[in-house]
Short mmCIF file of C-alpha atoms in Angstrom, two decimals:
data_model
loop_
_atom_site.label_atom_id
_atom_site.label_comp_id
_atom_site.label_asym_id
_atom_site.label_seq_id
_atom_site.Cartn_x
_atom_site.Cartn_y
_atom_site.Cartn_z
CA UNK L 1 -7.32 -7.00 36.25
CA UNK L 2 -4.22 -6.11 33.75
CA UNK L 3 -6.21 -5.70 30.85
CA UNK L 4 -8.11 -2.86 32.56
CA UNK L 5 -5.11 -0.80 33.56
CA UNK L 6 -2.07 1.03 31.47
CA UNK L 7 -4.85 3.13 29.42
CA UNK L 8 -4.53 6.81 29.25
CA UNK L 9 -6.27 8.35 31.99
CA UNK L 10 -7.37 11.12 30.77
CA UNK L 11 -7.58 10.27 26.74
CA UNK L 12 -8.45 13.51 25.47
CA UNK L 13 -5.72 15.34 26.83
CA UNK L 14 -2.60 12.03 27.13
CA UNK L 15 -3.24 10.85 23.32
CA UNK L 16 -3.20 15.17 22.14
CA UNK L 17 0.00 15.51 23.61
CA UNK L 18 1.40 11.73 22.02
CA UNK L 19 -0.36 12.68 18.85
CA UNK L 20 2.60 15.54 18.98
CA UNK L 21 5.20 13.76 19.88
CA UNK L 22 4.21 11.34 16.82
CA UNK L 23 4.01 13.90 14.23
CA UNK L 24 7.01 15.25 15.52
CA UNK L 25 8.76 12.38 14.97
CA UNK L 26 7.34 11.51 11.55
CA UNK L 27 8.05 15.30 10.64
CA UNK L 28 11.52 15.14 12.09
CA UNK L 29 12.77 12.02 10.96
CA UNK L 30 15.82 11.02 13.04
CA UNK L 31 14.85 12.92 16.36
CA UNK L 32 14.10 11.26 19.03
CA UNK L 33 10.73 12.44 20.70
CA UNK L 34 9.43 11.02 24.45
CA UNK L 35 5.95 9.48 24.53
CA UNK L 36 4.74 8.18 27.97
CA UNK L 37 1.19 7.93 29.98
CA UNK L 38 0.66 4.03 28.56
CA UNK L 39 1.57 1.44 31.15
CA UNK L 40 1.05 -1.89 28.70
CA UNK L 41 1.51 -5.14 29.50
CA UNK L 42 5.63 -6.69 28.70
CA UNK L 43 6.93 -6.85 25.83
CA UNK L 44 4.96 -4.17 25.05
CA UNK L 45 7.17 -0.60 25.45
CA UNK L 46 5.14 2.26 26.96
CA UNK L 47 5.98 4.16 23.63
CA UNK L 48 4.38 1.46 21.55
CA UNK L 49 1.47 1.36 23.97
CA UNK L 50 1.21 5.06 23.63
CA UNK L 51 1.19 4.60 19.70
CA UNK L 52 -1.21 1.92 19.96
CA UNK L 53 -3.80 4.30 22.31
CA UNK L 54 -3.35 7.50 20.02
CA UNK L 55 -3.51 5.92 16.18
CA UNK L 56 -5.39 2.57 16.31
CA UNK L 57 -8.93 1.65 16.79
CA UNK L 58 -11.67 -0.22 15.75
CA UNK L 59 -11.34 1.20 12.05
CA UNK L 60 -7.78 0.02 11.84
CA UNK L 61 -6.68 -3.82 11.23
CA UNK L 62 -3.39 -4.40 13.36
CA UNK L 63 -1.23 -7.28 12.57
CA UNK L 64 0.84 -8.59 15.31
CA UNK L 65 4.32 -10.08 14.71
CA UNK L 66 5.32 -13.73 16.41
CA UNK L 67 7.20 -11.26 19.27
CA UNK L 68 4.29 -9.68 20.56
CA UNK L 69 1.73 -11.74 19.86
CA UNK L 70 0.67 -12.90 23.36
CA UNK L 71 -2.58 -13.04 25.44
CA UNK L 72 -1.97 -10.42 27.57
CA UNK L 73 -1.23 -8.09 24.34
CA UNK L 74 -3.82 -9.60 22.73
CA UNK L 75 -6.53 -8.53 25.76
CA UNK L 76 -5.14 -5.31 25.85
CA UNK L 77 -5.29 -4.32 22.78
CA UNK L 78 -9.41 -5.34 22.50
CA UNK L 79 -9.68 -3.43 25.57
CA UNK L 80 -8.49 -0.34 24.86
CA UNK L 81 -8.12 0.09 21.46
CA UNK L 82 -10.84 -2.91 19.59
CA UNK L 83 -8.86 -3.01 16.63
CA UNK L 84 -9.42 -6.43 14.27
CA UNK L 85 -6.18 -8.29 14.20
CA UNK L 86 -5.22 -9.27 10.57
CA UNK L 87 -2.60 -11.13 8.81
CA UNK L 88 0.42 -9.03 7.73
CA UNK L 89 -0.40 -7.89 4.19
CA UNK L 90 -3.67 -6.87 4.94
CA UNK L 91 -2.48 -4.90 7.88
CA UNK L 92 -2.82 -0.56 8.75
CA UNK L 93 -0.81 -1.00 11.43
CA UNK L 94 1.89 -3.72 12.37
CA UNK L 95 3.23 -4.73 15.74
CA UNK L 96 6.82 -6.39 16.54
CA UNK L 97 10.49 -6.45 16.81
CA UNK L 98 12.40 -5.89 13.49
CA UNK L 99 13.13 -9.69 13.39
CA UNK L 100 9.47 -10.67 14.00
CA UNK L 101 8.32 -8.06 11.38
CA UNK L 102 10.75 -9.96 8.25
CA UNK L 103 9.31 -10.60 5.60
CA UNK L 104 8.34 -6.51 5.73
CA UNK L 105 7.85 -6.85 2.19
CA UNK L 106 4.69 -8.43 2.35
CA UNK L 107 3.06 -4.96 4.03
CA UNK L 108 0.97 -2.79 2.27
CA UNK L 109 2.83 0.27 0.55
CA UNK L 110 -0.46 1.66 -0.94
CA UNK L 111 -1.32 2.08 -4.60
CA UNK L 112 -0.36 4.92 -7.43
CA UNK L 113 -3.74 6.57 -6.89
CA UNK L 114 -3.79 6.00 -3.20
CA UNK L 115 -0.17 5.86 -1.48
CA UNK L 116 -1.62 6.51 1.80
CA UNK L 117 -3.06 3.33 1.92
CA UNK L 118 -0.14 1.80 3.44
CA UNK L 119 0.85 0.09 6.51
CA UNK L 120 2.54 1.68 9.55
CA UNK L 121 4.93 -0.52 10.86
CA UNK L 122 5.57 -0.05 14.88
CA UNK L 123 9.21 -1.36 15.48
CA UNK L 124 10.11 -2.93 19.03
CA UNK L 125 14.02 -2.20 19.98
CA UNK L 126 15.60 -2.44 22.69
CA UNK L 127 17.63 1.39 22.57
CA UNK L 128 17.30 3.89 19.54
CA UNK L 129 21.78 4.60 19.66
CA UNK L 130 23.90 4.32 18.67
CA UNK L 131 23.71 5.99 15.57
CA UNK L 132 24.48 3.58 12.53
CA UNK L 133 22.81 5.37 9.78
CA UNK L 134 22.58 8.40 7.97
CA UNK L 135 18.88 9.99 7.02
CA UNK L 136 18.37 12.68 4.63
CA UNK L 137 14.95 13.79 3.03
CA UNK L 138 11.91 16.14 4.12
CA UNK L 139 11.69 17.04 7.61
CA UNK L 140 15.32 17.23 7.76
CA UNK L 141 17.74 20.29 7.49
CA UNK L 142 20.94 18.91 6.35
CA UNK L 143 21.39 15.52 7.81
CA UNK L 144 20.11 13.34 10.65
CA UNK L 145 21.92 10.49 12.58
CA UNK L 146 19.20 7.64 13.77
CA UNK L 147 19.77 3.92 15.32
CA UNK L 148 18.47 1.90 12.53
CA UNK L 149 17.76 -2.14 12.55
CA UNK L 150 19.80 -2.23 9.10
CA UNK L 151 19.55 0.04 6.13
CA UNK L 152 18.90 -2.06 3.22
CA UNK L 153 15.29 -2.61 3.65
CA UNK L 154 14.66 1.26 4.47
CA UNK L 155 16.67 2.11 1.14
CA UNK L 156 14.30 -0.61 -0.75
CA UNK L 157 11.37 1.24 0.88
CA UNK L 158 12.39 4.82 -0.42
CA UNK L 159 13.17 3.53 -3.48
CA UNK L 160 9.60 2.86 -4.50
CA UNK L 161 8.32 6.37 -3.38
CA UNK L 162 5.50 7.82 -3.43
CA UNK L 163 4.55 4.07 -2.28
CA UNK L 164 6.26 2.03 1.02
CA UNK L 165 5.47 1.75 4.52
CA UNK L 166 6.05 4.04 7.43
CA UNK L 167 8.20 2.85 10.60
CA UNK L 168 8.04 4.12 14.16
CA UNK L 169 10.74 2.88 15.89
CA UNK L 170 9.91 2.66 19.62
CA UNK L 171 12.20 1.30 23.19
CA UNK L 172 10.86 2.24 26.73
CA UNK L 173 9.49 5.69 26.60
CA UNK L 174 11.34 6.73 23.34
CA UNK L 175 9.64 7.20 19.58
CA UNK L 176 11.57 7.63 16.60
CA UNK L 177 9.80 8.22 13.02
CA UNK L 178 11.09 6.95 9.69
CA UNK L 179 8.20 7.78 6.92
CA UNK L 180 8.72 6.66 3.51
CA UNK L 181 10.05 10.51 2.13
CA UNK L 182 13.62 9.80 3.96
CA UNK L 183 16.71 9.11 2.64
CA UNK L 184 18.42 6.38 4.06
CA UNK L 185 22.52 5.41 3.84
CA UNK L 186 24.53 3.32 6.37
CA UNK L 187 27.50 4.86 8.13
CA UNK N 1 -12.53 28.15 30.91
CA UNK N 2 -13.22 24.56 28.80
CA UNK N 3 -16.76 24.02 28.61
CA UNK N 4 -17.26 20.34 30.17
CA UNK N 5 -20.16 19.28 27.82
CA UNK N 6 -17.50 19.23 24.64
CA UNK N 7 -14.83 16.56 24.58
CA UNK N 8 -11.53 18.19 24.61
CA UNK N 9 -11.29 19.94 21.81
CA UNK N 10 -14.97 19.35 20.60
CA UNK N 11 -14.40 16.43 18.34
CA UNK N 12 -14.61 13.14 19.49
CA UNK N 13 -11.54 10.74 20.21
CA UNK N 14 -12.58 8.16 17.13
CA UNK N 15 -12.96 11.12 14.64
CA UNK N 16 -9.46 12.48 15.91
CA UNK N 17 -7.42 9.25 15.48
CA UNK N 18 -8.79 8.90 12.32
CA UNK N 19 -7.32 12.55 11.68
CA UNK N 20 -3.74 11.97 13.01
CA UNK N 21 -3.82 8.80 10.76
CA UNK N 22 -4.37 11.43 7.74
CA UNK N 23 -1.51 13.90 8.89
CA UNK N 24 0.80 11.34 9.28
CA UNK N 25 0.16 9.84 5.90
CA UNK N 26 0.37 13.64 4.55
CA UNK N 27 3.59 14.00 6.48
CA UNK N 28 5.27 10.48 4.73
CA UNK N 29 4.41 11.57 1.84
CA UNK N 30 4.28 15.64 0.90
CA UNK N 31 2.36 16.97 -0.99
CA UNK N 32 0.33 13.94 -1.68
CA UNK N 33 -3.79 15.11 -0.73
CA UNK N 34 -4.94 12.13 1.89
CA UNK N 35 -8.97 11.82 1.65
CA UNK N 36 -10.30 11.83 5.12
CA UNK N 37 -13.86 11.35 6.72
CA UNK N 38 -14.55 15.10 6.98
CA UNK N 39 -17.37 15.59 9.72
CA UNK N 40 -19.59 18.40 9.93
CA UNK N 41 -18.77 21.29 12.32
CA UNK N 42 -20.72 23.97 13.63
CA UNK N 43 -19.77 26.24 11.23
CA UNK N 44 -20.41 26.44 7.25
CA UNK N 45 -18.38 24.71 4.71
CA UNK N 46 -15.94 27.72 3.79
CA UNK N 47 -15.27 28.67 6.50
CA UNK N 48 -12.51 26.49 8.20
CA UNK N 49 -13.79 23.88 9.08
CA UNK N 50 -10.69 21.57 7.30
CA UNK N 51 -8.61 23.53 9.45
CA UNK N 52 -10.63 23.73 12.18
CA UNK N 53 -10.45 19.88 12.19
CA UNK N 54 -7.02 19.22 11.29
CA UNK N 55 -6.04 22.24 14.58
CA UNK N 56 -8.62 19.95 16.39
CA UNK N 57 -6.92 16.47 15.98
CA UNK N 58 -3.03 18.92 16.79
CA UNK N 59 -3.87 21.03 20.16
CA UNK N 60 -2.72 19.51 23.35
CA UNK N 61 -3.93 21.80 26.32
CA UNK N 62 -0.74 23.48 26.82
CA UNK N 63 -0.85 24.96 22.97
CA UNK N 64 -1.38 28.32 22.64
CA UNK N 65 -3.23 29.31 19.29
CA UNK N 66 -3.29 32.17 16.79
CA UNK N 67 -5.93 32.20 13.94
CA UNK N 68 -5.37 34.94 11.36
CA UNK N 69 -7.86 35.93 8.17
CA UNK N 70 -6.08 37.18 5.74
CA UNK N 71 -3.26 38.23 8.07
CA UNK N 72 -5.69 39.35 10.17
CA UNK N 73 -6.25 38.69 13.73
CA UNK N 74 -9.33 40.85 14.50
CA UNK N 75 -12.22 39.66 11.63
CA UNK N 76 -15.01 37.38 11.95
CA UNK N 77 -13.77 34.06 10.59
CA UNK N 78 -10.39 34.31 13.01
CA UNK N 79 -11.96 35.48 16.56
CA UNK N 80 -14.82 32.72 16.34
CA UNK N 81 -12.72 30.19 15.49
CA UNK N 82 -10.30 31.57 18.60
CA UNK N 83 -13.37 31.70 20.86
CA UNK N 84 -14.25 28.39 19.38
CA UNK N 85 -11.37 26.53 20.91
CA UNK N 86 -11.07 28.63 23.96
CA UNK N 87 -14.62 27.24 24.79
CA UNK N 88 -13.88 23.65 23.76
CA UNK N 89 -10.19 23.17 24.78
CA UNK N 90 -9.81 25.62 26.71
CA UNK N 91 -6.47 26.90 25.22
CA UNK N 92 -4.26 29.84 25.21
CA UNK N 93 -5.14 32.33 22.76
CA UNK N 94 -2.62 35.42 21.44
CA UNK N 95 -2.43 37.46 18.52
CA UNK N 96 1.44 37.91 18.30
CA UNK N 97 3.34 34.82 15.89
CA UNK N 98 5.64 34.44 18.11
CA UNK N 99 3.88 33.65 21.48
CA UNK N 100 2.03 30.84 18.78
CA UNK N 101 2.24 27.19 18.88
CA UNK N 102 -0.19 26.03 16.43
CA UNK N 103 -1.45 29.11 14.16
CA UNK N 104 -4.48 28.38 11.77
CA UNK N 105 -4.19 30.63 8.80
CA UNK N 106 -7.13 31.31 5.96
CA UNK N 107 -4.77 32.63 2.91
CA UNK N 108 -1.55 34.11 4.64
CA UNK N 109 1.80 32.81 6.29
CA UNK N 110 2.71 35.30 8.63
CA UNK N 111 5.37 37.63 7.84
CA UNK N 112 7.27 37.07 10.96
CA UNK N 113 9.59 34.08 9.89
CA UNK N 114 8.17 30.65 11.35
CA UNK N 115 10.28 28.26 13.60
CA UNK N 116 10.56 24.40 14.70
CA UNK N 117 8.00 23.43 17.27
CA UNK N 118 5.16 26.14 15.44
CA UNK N 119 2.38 24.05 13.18
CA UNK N 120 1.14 26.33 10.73
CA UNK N 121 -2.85 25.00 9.70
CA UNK N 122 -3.77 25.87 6.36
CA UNK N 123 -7.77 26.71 5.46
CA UNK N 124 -8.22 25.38 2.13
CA UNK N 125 -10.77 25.47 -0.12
CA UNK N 126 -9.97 23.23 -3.29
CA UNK N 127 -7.23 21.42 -2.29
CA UNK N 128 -6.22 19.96 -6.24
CA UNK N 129 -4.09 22.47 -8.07
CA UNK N 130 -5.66 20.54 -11.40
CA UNK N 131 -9.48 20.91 -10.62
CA UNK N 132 -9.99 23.93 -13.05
CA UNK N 133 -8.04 21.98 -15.97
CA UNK N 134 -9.80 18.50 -15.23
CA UNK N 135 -13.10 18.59 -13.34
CA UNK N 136 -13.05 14.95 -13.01
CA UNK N 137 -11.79 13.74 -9.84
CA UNK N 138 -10.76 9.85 -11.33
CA UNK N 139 -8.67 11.56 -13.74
CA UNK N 140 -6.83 13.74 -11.47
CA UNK N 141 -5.97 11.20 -9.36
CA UNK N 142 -4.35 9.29 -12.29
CA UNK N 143 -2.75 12.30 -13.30
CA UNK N 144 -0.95 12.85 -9.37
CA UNK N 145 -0.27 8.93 -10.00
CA UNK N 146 1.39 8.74 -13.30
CA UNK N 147 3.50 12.64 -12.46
CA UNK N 148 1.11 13.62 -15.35
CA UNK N 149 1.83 17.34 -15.13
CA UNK N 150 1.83 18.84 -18.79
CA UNK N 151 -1.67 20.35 -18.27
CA UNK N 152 -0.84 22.71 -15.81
CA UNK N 153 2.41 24.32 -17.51
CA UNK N 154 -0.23 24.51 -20.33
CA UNK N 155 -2.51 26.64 -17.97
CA UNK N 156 0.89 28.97 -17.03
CA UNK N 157 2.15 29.21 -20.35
CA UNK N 158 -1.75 30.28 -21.59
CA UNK N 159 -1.34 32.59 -18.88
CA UNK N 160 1.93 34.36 -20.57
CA UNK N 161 0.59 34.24 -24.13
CA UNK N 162 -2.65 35.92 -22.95
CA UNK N 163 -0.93 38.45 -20.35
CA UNK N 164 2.98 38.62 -21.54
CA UNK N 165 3.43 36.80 -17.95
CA UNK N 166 2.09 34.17 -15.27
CA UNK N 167 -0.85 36.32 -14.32
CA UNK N 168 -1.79 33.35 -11.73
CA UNK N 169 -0.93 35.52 -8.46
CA UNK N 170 -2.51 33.60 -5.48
CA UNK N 171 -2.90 29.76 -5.25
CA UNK N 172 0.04 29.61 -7.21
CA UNK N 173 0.96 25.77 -7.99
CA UNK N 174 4.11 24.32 -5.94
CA UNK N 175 6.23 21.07 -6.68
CA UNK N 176 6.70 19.43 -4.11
CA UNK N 177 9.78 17.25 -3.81
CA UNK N 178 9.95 17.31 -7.27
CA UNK N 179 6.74 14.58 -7.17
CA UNK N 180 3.68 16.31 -6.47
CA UNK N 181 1.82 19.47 -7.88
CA UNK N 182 0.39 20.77 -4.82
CA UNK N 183 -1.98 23.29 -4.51
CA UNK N 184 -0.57 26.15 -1.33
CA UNK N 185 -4.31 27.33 -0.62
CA UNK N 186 -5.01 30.84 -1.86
CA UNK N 187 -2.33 32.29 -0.16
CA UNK N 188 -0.57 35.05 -2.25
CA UNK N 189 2.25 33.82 -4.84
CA UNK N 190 4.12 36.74 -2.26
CA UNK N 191 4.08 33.67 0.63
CA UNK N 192 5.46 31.00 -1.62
CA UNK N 193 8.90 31.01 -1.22
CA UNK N 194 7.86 30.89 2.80
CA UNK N 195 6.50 27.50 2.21
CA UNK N 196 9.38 25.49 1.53
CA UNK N 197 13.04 25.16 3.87
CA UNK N 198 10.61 26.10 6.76
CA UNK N 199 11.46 25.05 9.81
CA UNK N 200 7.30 24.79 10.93
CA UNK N 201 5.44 21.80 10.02
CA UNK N 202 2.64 23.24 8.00
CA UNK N 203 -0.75 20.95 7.70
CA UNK N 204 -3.64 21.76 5.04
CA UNK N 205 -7.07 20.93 6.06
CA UNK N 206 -9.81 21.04 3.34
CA UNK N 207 -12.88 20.10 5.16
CA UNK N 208 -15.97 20.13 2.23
CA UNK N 209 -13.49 18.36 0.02
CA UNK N 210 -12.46 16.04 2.61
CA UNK N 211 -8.63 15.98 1.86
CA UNK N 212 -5.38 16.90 4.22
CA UNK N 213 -1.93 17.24 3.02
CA UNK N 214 1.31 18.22 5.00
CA UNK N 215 4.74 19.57 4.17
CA UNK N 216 7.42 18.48 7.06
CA UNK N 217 9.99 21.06 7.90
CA UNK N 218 12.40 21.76 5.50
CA UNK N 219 10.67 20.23 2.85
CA UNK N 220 11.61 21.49 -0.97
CA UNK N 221 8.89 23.33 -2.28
CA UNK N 222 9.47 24.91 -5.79
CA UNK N 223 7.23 27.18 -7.44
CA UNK N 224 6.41 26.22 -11.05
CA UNK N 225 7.25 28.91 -13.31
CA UNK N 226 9.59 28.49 -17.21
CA UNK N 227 13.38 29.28 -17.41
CA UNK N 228 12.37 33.03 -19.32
CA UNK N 229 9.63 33.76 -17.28
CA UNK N 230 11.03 32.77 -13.42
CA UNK N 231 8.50 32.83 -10.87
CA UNK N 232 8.46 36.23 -9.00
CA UNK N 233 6.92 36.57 -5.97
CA UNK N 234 5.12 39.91 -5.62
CA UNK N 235 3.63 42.91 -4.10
CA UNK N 236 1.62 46.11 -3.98
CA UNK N 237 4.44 48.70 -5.34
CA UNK N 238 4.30 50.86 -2.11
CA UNK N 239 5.32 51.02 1.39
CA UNK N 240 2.77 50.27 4.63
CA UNK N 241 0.98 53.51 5.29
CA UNK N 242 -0.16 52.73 9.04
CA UNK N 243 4.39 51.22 9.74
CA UNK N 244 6.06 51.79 6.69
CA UNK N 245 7.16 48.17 6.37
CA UNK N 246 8.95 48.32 2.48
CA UNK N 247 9.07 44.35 2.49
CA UNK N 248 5.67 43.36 4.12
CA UNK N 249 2.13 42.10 1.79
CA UNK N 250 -0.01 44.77 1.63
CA UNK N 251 -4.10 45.02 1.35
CA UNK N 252 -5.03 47.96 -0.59
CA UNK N 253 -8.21 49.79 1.30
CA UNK N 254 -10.53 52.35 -0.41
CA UNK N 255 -11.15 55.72 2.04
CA UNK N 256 -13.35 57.19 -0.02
CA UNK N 257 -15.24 57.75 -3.30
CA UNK N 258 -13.00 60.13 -5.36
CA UNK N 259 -10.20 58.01 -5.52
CA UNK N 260 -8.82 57.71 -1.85
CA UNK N 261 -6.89 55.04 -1.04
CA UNK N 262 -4.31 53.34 1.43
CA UNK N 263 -1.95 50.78 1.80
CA UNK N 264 -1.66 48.36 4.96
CA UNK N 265 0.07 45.37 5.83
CA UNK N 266 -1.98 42.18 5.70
CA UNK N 267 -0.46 40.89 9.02
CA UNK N 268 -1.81 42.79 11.73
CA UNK N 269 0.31 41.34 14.08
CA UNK N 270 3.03 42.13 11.95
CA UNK N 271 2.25 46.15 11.65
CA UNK N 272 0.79 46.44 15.06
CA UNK N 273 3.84 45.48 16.49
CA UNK N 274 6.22 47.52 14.06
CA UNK N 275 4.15 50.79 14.95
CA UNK N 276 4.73 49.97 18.67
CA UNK N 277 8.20 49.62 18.30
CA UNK N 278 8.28 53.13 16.89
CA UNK N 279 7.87 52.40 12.64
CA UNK N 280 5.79 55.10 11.36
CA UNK N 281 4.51 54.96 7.88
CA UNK N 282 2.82 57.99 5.78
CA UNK N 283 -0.75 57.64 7.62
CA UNK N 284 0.20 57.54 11.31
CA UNK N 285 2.75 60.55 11.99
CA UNK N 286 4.71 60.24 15.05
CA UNK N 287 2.29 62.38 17.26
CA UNK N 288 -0.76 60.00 16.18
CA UNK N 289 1.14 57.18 18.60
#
């Protein structure tokens, strides 16, 4: 009976109050928000699980990396959210540990006309510190410290702005956001 | 008390994912207007309902909401929409900015100075600053695309060889990021300096033209304007009768037909609580308290 459990609850109220704690961490890039009330299955955080309840659904094609990509994920995905799986570069949303995610080139960063048309890359780790990298950009006052899986590929991603993907970085309970706007330099 | 035959907050869970999805997209990248699937409410087009939505897909039950009209707490458009979500969500209501956690705003940012953990929601009624230079919608986009921008200095420097200066005094056009011409809603040029380095994360909801766009806190937001004719943000030229606020936006009101008139700050909230705290102004002498 796994796939039935580790929903919200309540779904009005439990994905209102993640919704928040997203947009506060895409708004706040670098600052660490907590996002609980999803119980998924292993590998699968609680924060991704959250992510997964609140953003993705029938209308959105999710593409999951080699790292989660197992039967149990896989059942409780179409359980409680029914979103199409899809091959990477035709992905919304994307599923996995950095490692799992490479090549993240191959995701969509939108078009000139329609930048928003871009994939939303949900990064497994295992802790969001220490601190290894330096974020600048909208959202943030002077500077921001964040635990990044390297920097290169984020200052790639800025580099092509308006266009690139958008990362949430999640580990147990924890939710970090890293949109496309931000700045990115390795300390 | 929530009425149980809405879903929390009256939309439906499907229609508010697909929302979020839009704010979050607004939120990567500022500025930039995110088409959305804009569903009817039960209220006319023009009257909120982008905001309505975009507050919709934002309020978590322990939110407690302001709506202001025009600065306004107390008219038509701002108590329904309060009574609205009181009914549906069943959350806090106040009048006062700073008791606020999500305030939805047709054409003002209050006067009392935002902070981190307040989402302001724009109403907005034609969400592309270019519309009234290029009606078609395939070229604007192009325009945003290719940073295509030349048209609307045109419009401001038309503006200063008609009028001797930018006579363009609400909905005045923002950069944003120094990428996109944004469009602040018809909020008074006075409020534009407001909208950028705020610490708020401000949403824009533009429900018949099915668009939302976002500025994150702190975001730069710079007023277009030409190095000999610098944007000025500006006022009425007199103090609030009713508190006497110097530095507040003001709504001129006509008391009669020969002439009559006063001056009042926009933001109720605003004046309301200067008078209480003892501010008079040259309508309400002290023994009128």
């Amino acid at each position: 009976m796994s796939d039935l459990s580790g929903g919200f609850t309540q779904a009005p109220q439990q994905s209102a109050r993640a919704f928040r704690a997203v947009l506060e961490a895409m708004a706040r890039p670098g600052r660490v928000q907590v996002l609980d009330g999803a119980a998924p299955p292993a590998p699968l955080s609680p924060a991704a699980g959250a992510v997964l309840l609140t953003l993705v659904d029938q209308s959105t094609r999710l593409y999951l990396a080699p790292s989660h990509d197992t039967p149990e994920i896989r059942h409780w995905i179409a359980f409680h959210c029914g979103a199409p799986l899809t091959e990477a570069d035709a992905a919304d949303f994307a599923l996995g540990t950095w490692e799992a995610l490479q090549p993240v080139a191959r995701f969509a960063i939108g078009t000139p006309d329609y930048p928003d048309r871009s994939a939303t890359l949900i990064v497994e780790c295992d802790a969001l510190a220490p601190a290894n990298a330096r974020l600048t950009g909208p959202g943030i006052e002077t500077e921001a410290l964040a635990h990044l899986p390297e920097t290169s590929a984020f200052v790639a991603n800025h580099a092509s702005f308006p266009l690139g993907f958008d990362c949430l970085f999640t580990a147990q309970d924890q939710v970090l956001g890293l949109p496309r706007s931000t700045e990115v330099e390795a300390i | 008390m929530t009425d149980h035959a809405y879903n929390f907050a009256y939309l439906d869970e499907a229609t508010k994912r697909m929302i979020r999805r839009a704010i979050l997209k607004g939120i990567a990248v500022p500025g930039y207007q995110v088409p959305f699937a804009s569903r009817e409410m039960p209220m006319p087009y023009g009257w909120g309902t982008g905001g309505v939505q975009v507050t919709a897909a934002c309020l978590t039950p322990e939110d407690t909401l302001k709506v202001i009209d025009q600065g306004a707490d107390d008219t038509t458009n701002a108590v329904s929409i309060r009574k609205f979500f009181e009914r549906t969500g069943g959350v806090e209501t106040t009048t006062h900015t700073s008791e606020a956690s999500v305030i939805q705003t047709r054409h003002r940012i209050p006067e009392e100075p935002l902070r981190e953990g307040q989402i302001l929601v724009y109403q907005v009624p034609i969400p592309e600053p270019l519309r009234f230079l290029e009606p078609r919608e395939s070229e604007t986009r192009k325009m945003h695309a290719l940073e295509e921008y030349g048209l609307m200095h045109v419009k401001l420097y038309e503006d200063i060889a008609r009028h001797g200066e930018i006579s363009t005094s609400y909905a005045y056009p923002v950069n944003v990021e120094g990428r996109y011409v944004m469009d602040p809603s018809p909020i008074p040029k006075f409020d534009n300096p407001k909208l950028g380095g705020n610490p708020a994360i401000q949403l824009f909801g533009a429900g018949r033209e099915q668009r939302i766009y976002a500025l994150p806190p702190f975001t730069e937001v710079v007023s277009l304007d030409f190095e000999d004719h610098p944007f000025q943000a500006s006022k009425a030229d007199h103090d609030c009768d009713l508190c006497g606020c110097a530095t507040s936006y003001l709504d001129e009101v006509i008391t009669d037909d020969r002439g009559g008139r006063m001056f009042v700050c926009s933001d109720t909230d605003f004046c309301e609580s200067r008078r209480s705290a003892g501010h008079r102004g040259r309508l309400s002498p002290e023994e009128m308290a």
